[in-house]
PDB file of C-alpha atoms in Angstrom:
ATOM      1  CA  MET A   1       2.610  -6.598 -21.524  1.00 41.00           C
ATOM      2  CA  ALA A   2      -0.320  -8.738 -22.164  1.00 37.00           C
ATOM      3  CA  LEU A   3      -3.035  -6.224 -22.910  1.00 43.00           C
ATOM      4  CA  PHE A   4      -4.630  -6.936 -26.128  1.00 40.00           C
ATOM      5  CA  SER A   5      -6.328 -10.349 -26.399  1.00 38.00           C
ATOM      6  CA  ARG A   6     -10.078 -10.207 -26.570  1.00 37.00           C
ATOM      7  CA  ARG A   7     -12.648 -12.008 -28.602  1.00 35.00           C
ATOM      8  CA  SER A   8     -14.135 -10.135 -31.550  1.00 34.00           C
ATOM      9  CA  ARG A   9     -17.454  -8.647 -30.616  1.00 33.00           C
ATOM     10  CA  THR A  10     -18.620  -9.191 -34.216  1.00 35.00           C
ATOM     11  CA  ALA A  11     -17.269 -12.657 -34.793  1.00 37.00           C
ATOM     12  CA  ALA A  12     -19.809 -15.315 -35.848  1.00 40.00           C
ATOM     13  CA  PRO A  13     -20.564 -18.103 -33.378  1.00 43.00           C
ATOM     14  CA  ALA A  14     -17.976 -20.928 -33.665  1.00 41.00           C
ATOM     15  CA  ALA A  15     -19.069 -24.111 -35.419  1.00 44.00           C
ATOM     16  CA  PRO A  16     -19.356 -27.229 -33.288  1.00 47.00           C
ATOM     17  CA  ALA A  17     -15.917 -28.778 -32.854  1.00 46.00           C
ATOM     18  CA  GLN A  18     -15.390 -31.933 -34.864  1.00 48.00           C
ATOM     19  CA  GLN A  19     -13.918 -34.964 -33.080  1.00 47.00           C
ATOM     20  CA  GLY A  20     -10.149 -34.595 -32.940  1.00 44.00           C
ATOM     21  CA  ALA A  21     -10.219 -30.908 -33.838  1.00 41.00           C
ATOM     22  CA  VAL A  22      -8.421 -28.337 -31.726  1.00 38.00           C
ATOM     23  CA  ALA A  23     -10.690 -25.548 -30.464  1.00 39.00           C
ATOM     24  CA  THR A  24      -9.379 -21.961 -30.937  1.00 41.00           C
ATOM     25  CA  LEU A  25     -10.593 -18.628 -29.697  1.00 46.00           C
ATOM     26  CA  ALA A  26     -11.490 -15.906 -32.182  1.00 53.00           C
ATOM     27  CA  VAL A  27      -9.150 -12.984 -32.105  1.00 58.00           C
ATOM     28  CA  ASP A  28     -10.155  -9.454 -32.859  1.00 66.00           C
ATOM     29  CA  PRO A  29      -8.181  -8.404 -36.009  1.00 75.00           C
ATOM     30  CA  ALA A  30      -7.813  -4.878 -34.632  1.00 72.00           C
ATOM     31  CA  LEU A  31      -6.185  -6.209 -31.496  1.00 75.00           C
ATOM     32  CA  ALA A  32      -4.088  -8.745 -33.342  1.00 82.00           C
ATOM     33  CA  ALA A  33      -2.723  -5.896 -35.439  1.00 86.00           C
ATOM     34  CA  LEU A  34      -1.226  -4.337 -32.273  1.00 90.00           C
ATOM     35  CA  THR A  35       1.202  -7.321 -31.956  1.00 94.00           C
ATOM     36  CA  GLY A  36       4.791  -6.092 -32.024  1.00 96.00           C
ATOM     37  CA  ASP A  37       7.638  -4.443 -30.191  1.00 97.00           C
ATOM     38  CA  TYR A  38       7.153  -1.074 -28.477  1.00 97.00           C
ATOM     39  CA  VAL A  39       9.327   1.548 -26.703  1.00 98.00           C
ATOM     40  CA  ILE A  40       7.868   3.491 -23.804  1.00 98.00           C
ATOM     41  CA  ASP A  41       7.639   7.172 -24.561  1.00 98.00           C
ATOM     42  CA  ALA A  42       8.981   8.687 -21.315  1.00 96.00           C
ATOM     43  CA  GLY A  43       7.908  12.203 -22.311  1.00 95.00           C
ATOM     44  CA  HIS A  44       4.252  11.136 -22.364  1.00 96.00           C
ATOM     45  CA  SER A  45       4.381   8.498 -19.572  1.00 98.00           C
ATOM     46  CA  SER A  46       4.610   8.669 -15.814  1.00 97.00           C
ATOM     47  CA  ILE A  47       5.650   6.336 -12.998  1.00 98.00           C
ATOM     48  CA  GLY A  48       4.646   7.597  -9.616  1.00 97.00           C
ATOM     49  CA  PHE A  49       3.942   6.739  -5.996  1.00 98.00           C
ATOM     50  CA  THR A  50       1.758   7.777  -3.125  1.00 98.00           C
ATOM     51  CA  VAL A  51       2.621   7.189   0.512  1.00 97.00           C
ATOM     52  CA  ARG A  52       0.969   8.221   3.756  1.00 95.00           C
ATOM     53  CA  HIS A  53       2.869  10.919   5.756  1.00 94.00           C
ATOM     54  CA  ALA A  54       2.577  11.568   9.505  1.00 90.00           C
ATOM     55  CA  MET A  55      -0.590   9.454   9.591  1.00 89.00           C
ATOM     56  CA  VAL A  56      -2.730  12.343   8.269  1.00 91.00           C
ATOM     57  CA  THR A  57      -1.988  13.110   4.610  1.00 94.00           C
ATOM     58  CA  ASN A  58      -0.513  11.669   1.423  1.00 96.00           C
ATOM     59  CA  VAL A  59       2.706  12.559  -0.289  1.00 97.00           C
ATOM     60  CA  ARG A  60       2.822  12.048  -4.040  1.00 97.00           C
ATOM     61  CA  GLY A  61       5.928  11.816  -6.153  1.00 98.00           C
ATOM     62  CA  GLY A  62       7.365  10.195  -9.248  1.00 98.00           C
ATOM     63  CA  PHE A  63      10.459   9.332 -11.281  1.00 98.00           C
ATOM     64  CA  ALA A  64      11.190  11.694 -14.130  1.00 97.00           C
ATOM     65  CA  GLU A  65      13.734   9.421 -15.914  1.00 98.00           C
ATOM     66  CA  HIS A  66      12.746   5.915 -17.021  1.00 98.00           C
ATOM     67  CA  GLU A  67      12.824   3.777 -20.155  1.00 98.00           C
ATOM     68  CA  GLY A  68      11.370   0.501 -21.146  1.00 97.00           C
ATOM     69  CA  THR A  69      10.368  -1.915 -23.857  1.00 96.00           C
ATOM     70  CA  LEU A  70       7.189  -4.002 -24.425  1.00 95.00           C
ATOM     71  CA  HIS A  71       6.390  -6.887 -26.623  1.00 95.00           C
ATOM     72  CA  LEU A  72       2.684  -7.155 -27.136  1.00 92.00           C
ATOM     73  CA  ASP A  73       1.010 -10.241 -28.539  1.00 90.00           C
ATOM     74  CA  GLY A  74      -2.612  -9.633 -29.472  1.00 84.00           C
ATOM     75  CA  GLY A  75      -3.247 -13.221 -30.353  1.00 82.00           C
ATOM     76  CA  ASP A  76      -1.693 -14.793 -27.231  1.00 83.00           C
ATOM     77  CA  PRO A  77      -1.334 -12.365 -24.309  1.00 84.00           C
ATOM     78  CA  SER A  78       0.633 -14.874 -22.289  1.00 85.00           C
ATOM     79  CA  ARG A  79       3.568 -14.278 -24.733  1.00 89.00           C
ATOM     80  CA  SER A  80       3.665 -10.545 -24.067  1.00 91.00           C
ATOM     81  CA  THR A  81       6.582  -9.108 -22.069  1.00 93.00           C
ATOM     82  CA  ALA A  82       7.719  -5.896 -20.386  1.00 95.00           C
ATOM     83  CA  SER A  83      10.993  -4.497 -19.182  1.00 97.00           C
ATOM     84  CA  ILE A  84      11.339  -1.121 -17.352  1.00 97.00           C
ATOM     85  CA  ASP A  85      14.314   0.666 -15.879  1.00 98.00           C
ATOM     86  CA  VAL A  86      13.791   3.637 -13.506  1.00 98.00           C
ATOM     87  CA  LYS A  87      16.526   6.112 -12.617  1.00 98.00           C
ATOM     88  CA  ILE A  88      16.333   6.463  -8.825  1.00 98.00           C
ATOM     89  CA  ALA A  89      18.139   9.827  -8.778  1.00 98.00           C
ATOM     90  CA  SER A  90      15.268  11.310 -10.789  1.00 98.00           C
ATOM     91  CA  VAL A  91      12.784  10.946  -7.827  1.00 98.00           C
ATOM     92  CA  SER A  92      10.735  14.084  -7.272  1.00 98.00           C
ATOM     93  CA  THR A  93       8.102  15.026  -4.771  1.00 97.00           C
ATOM     94  CA  GLY A  94       8.291  18.736  -5.323  1.00 97.00           C
ATOM     95  CA  ILE A  95      10.415  19.473  -2.222  1.00 97.00           C
ATOM     96  CA  ALA A  96      14.222  19.508  -2.764  1.00 98.00           C
ATOM     97  CA  ASP A  97      15.165  18.528   0.809  1.00 97.00           C
ATOM     98  CA  ARG A  98      12.711  15.606   0.853  1.00 97.00           C
ATOM     99  CA  ASP A  99      13.963  14.375  -2.537  1.00 98.00           C
ATOM    100  CA  ALA A 100      17.552  14.494  -1.279  1.00 98.00           C
ATOM    101  CA  HIS A 101      16.519  12.409   1.696  1.00 97.00           C
ATOM    102  CA  LEU A 102      14.824   9.861  -0.529  1.00 97.00           C
ATOM    103  CA  ARG A 103      18.057   9.615  -2.627  1.00 98.00           C
ATOM    104  CA  SER A 104      20.145   9.114   0.524  1.00 98.00           C
ATOM    105  CA  GLY A 105      21.136   5.936   2.281  1.00 96.00           C
ATOM    106  CA  ASP A 106      18.086   6.206   4.544  1.00 96.00           C
ATOM    107  CA  PHE A 107      15.925   5.277   1.645  1.00 97.00           C
ATOM    108  CA  PHE A 108      16.943   4.440  -1.946  1.00 97.00           C
ATOM    109  CA  ASP A 109      20.743   5.082  -1.691  1.00 98.00           C
ATOM    110  CA  ALA A 110      20.732   6.238  -5.314  1.00 98.00           C
ATOM    111  CA  GLU A 111      24.476   6.373  -5.590  1.00 97.00           C
ATOM    112  CA  ALA A 112      24.959   2.732  -4.791  1.00 98.00           C
ATOM    113  CA  TYR A 113      21.800   1.472  -6.411  1.00 98.00           C
ATOM    114  CA  PRO A 114      21.000   3.818  -9.336  1.00 98.00           C
ATOM    115  CA  LEU A 115      18.228   1.755 -10.921  1.00 98.00           C
ATOM    116  CA  MET A 116      14.869   0.312 -10.001  1.00 98.00           C
ATOM    117  CA  THR A 117      13.891  -2.393 -12.512  1.00 98.00           C
ATOM    118  CA  PHE A 118      10.923  -4.498 -13.394  1.00 98.00           C
ATOM    119  CA  ARG A 119      11.068  -7.627 -15.561  1.00 98.00           C
ATOM    120  CA  SER A 120       7.767  -9.364 -16.360  1.00 98.00           C
ATOM    121  CA  THR A 121       7.413 -13.107 -16.048  1.00 98.00           C
ATOM    122  CA  SER A 122       3.760 -13.670 -16.938  1.00 96.00           C
ATOM    123  CA  ALA A 123       0.574 -11.833 -17.915  1.00 93.00           C
ATOM    124  CA  ALA A 124      -3.115 -12.711 -17.891  1.00 88.00           C
ATOM    125  CA  HIS A 125      -6.514 -11.280 -18.936  1.00 81.00           C
ATOM    126  CA  VAL A 126      -8.497 -10.533 -15.811  1.00 85.00           C
ATOM    127  CA  GLY A 127     -11.705  -9.339 -17.521  1.00 81.00           C
ATOM    128  CA  GLY A 128     -12.961  -6.566 -19.877  1.00 81.00           C
ATOM    129  CA  ASP A 129     -10.042  -4.251 -20.538  1.00 84.00           C
ATOM    130  CA  THR A 130      -8.186  -5.225 -17.352  1.00 84.00           C
ATOM    131  CA  TYR A 131      -5.015  -7.304 -17.403  1.00 85.00           C
ATOM    132  CA  ARG A 132      -2.519  -8.405 -14.823  1.00 91.00           C
ATOM    133  CA  VAL A 133       1.184  -8.452 -15.480  1.00 95.00           C
ATOM    134  CA  SER A 134       3.414 -10.226 -13.010  1.00 97.00           C
ATOM    135  CA  GLY A 135       7.141 -10.039 -12.708  1.00 98.00           C
ATOM    136  CA  ASP A 136      10.216  -9.178 -10.569  1.00 98.00           C
ATOM    137  CA  LEU A 137      10.716  -5.745  -9.077  1.00 98.00           C
ATOM    138  CA  THR A 138      14.259  -4.980  -8.007  1.00 98.00           C
ATOM    139  CA  ILE A 139      15.139  -2.137  -5.591  1.00 98.00           C
ATOM    140  CA  LYS A 140      18.514  -1.866  -3.869  1.00 96.00           C
ATOM    141  CA  ASP A 141      19.491  -5.312  -5.170  1.00 95.00           C
ATOM    142  CA  VAL A 142      16.431  -6.847  -3.512  1.00 98.00           C
ATOM    143  CA  THR A 143      14.197  -8.695  -5.981  1.00 98.00           C
ATOM    144  CA  ARG A 144      10.591  -9.672  -5.091  1.00 98.00           C
ATOM    145  CA  PRO A 145       7.559 -10.596  -7.134  1.00 98.00           C
ATOM    146  CA  LEU A 146       5.068  -7.899  -8.060  1.00 98.00           C
ATOM    147  CA  SER A 147       1.737  -7.982  -9.868  1.00 97.00           C
ATOM    148  CA  ILE A 148       0.272  -4.916 -11.574  1.00 96.00           C
ATOM    149  CA  ASP A 149      -3.341  -4.562 -12.623  1.00 93.00           C
ATOM    150  CA  LEU A 150      -3.540  -2.613 -15.864  1.00 91.00           C
ATOM    151  CA  GLU A 151      -6.363  -1.124 -17.922  1.00 93.00           C
ATOM    152  CA  PHE A 152      -5.920  -0.912 -21.693  1.00 91.00           C
ATOM    153  CA  ALA A 153      -6.510   2.758 -22.551  1.00 93.00           C
ATOM    154  CA  GLY A 154      -6.653   2.363 -26.341  1.00 92.00           C
ATOM    155  CA  SER A 155      -4.452   2.751 -29.476  1.00 94.00           C
ATOM    156  CA  ALA A 156      -3.989   5.488 -32.008  1.00 95.00           C
ATOM    157  CA  THR A 157      -1.744   6.910 -34.708  1.00 95.00           C
ATOM    158  CA  ASP A 158      -0.350  10.313 -33.641  1.00 95.00           C
ATOM    159  CA  VAL A 159       0.258  13.313 -35.882  1.00 96.00           C
ATOM    160  CA  TYR A 160       3.765  12.130 -36.593  1.00 94.00           C
ATOM    161  CA  GLY A 161       2.581   8.752 -37.849  1.00 95.00           C
ATOM    162  CA  ASN A 162       3.644   6.831 -34.715  1.00 96.00           C
ATOM    163  CA  GLU A 163       1.436   3.936 -33.708  1.00 96.00           C
ATOM    164  CA  ARG A 164       0.788   4.223 -29.951  1.00 97.00           C
ATOM    165  CA  VAL A 165      -0.814   2.162 -27.288  1.00 96.00           C
ATOM    166  CA  GLY A 166      -1.626   3.296 -23.771  1.00 96.00           C
ATOM    167  CA  PHE A 167      -2.468   1.774 -20.471  1.00 94.00           C
ATOM    168  CA  GLU A 168      -2.758   2.796 -16.855  1.00 96.00           C
ATOM    169  CA  GLY A 169      -2.500   0.770 -13.701  1.00 95.00           C
ATOM    170  CA  SER A 170      -1.431   0.495 -10.122  1.00 96.00           C
ATOM    171  CA  ALA A 171      -0.068  -1.813  -7.409  1.00 97.00           C
ATOM    172  CA  GLU A 172       0.552  -1.727  -3.702  1.00 97.00           C
ATOM    173  CA  ILE A 173       3.750  -2.765  -1.988  1.00 98.00           C
ATOM    174  CA  LEU A 174       5.270  -2.721   1.443  1.00 98.00           C
ATOM    175  CA  ARG A 175       8.472  -0.792   1.129  1.00 97.00           C
ATOM    176  CA  SER A 176      10.078  -2.716   3.951  1.00 97.00           C
ATOM    177  CA  ASP A 177       9.996  -5.845   1.678  1.00 98.00           C
ATOM    178  CA  TRP A 178      12.728  -4.085  -0.415  1.00 98.00           C
ATOM    179  CA  GLY A 179      14.787  -2.880   2.535  1.00 95.00           C
ATOM    180  CA  LEU A 180      13.284   0.622   2.692  1.00 97.00           C
ATOM    181  CA  THR A 181      12.769   0.705   6.445  1.00 96.00           C
ATOM    182  CA  TRP A 182      13.660   4.220   7.599  1.00 97.00           C
ATOM    183  CA  ASN A 183      11.037   5.834   9.856  1.00 96.00           C
ATOM    184  CA  ALA A 184      10.511   8.112  12.797  1.00 95.00           C
ATOM    185  CA  ALA A 185       8.046   7.688  15.667  1.00 95.00           C
ATOM    186  CA  LEU A 186       5.441  10.370  16.268  1.00 94.00           C
ATOM    187  CA  GLU A 187       4.740  11.731  19.767  1.00 90.00           C
ATOM    188  CA  ALA A 188       1.035  11.065  19.387  1.00 85.00           C
ATOM    189  CA  GLY A 189       1.689   7.537  18.187  1.00 87.00           C
ATOM    190  CA  GLY A 190       2.246   6.031  14.757  1.00 92.00           C
ATOM    191  CA  VAL A 191       5.124   6.731  12.433  1.00 94.00           C
ATOM    192  CA  MET A 192       6.247   9.443  10.019  1.00 94.00           C
ATOM    193  CA  VAL A 193       6.046   7.351   6.808  1.00 96.00           C
ATOM    194  CA  SER A 194       3.707   4.493   6.069  1.00 97.00           C
ATOM    195  CA  ASP A 195       5.152   1.124   5.053  1.00 97.00           C
ATOM    196  CA  LYS A 196       2.450   0.731   2.448  1.00 97.00           C
ATOM    197  CA  VAL A 197       3.159   2.524  -0.902  1.00 98.00           C
ATOM    198  CA  LYS A 198       0.886   2.746  -3.908  1.00 98.00           C
ATOM    199  CA  LEU A 199       2.647   2.632  -7.298  1.00 97.00           C
ATOM    200  CA  THR A 200       0.940   4.157 -10.343  1.00 97.00           C
ATOM    201  CA  PHE A 201       1.668   3.780 -13.982  1.00 97.00           C
ATOM    202  CA  ASP A 202       0.440   5.838 -16.942  1.00 97.00           C
ATOM    203  CA  ILE A 203       2.208   4.634 -20.029  1.00 97.00           C
ATOM    204  CA  SER A 204       2.300   5.567 -23.682  1.00 97.00           C
ATOM    205  CA  ALA A 205       4.365   3.351 -25.967  1.00 98.00           C
ATOM    206  CA  ILE A 206       5.348   3.661 -29.597  1.00 98.00           C
ATOM    207  CA  LYS A 207       5.437   0.676 -31.979  1.00 97.00           C
ATOM    208  CA  GLN A 208       8.726   0.011 -33.652  1.00 96.00           C
ATOM    209  CA  ALA A 209       9.074  -0.682 -37.353  1.00 82.00           C
TER     210      ALA A 209
END
């Protein structure tokens, strides 16, 4: 994901461009050093969702099993990429009966469609530490575009010597766009489950040698 291209805050002002010269942006060496391939550490990451229930409260859940890879390019964020696979059967909201319903044909139909996937197609710097990664989200064999706003949370070397990067972000979707249309009408008006769903991402990724 394209998260790491910023101008160096200590770089000297650029000299006036000579005729015929190609202008280039200064790249922070610390950010350029993050360029490489990464694997998402599922044990220290979360992919979750929030949806309105019965018009009065929110239900929060997530997917315990997921994996993914990132290619980060600190010099040219447009060349960064992301690929994430989420195991639908790992959905959890804290209530077993509700989780079983989500796995059923009324919602995800986890047996027939075991994976939810995201494949990036582009990325851009929005401003500050915020970036936008766009790509294709596939649920139940329905593929539609999705853009996720992400905030770079930093980089560090952990106690085991792993080089890590982190980011967090969110996006909103209409579940009906992916064929998740089950609902029930309420006596007082409205429906049991909102069409709008907020997706949340809190990711730690480890750089590969």
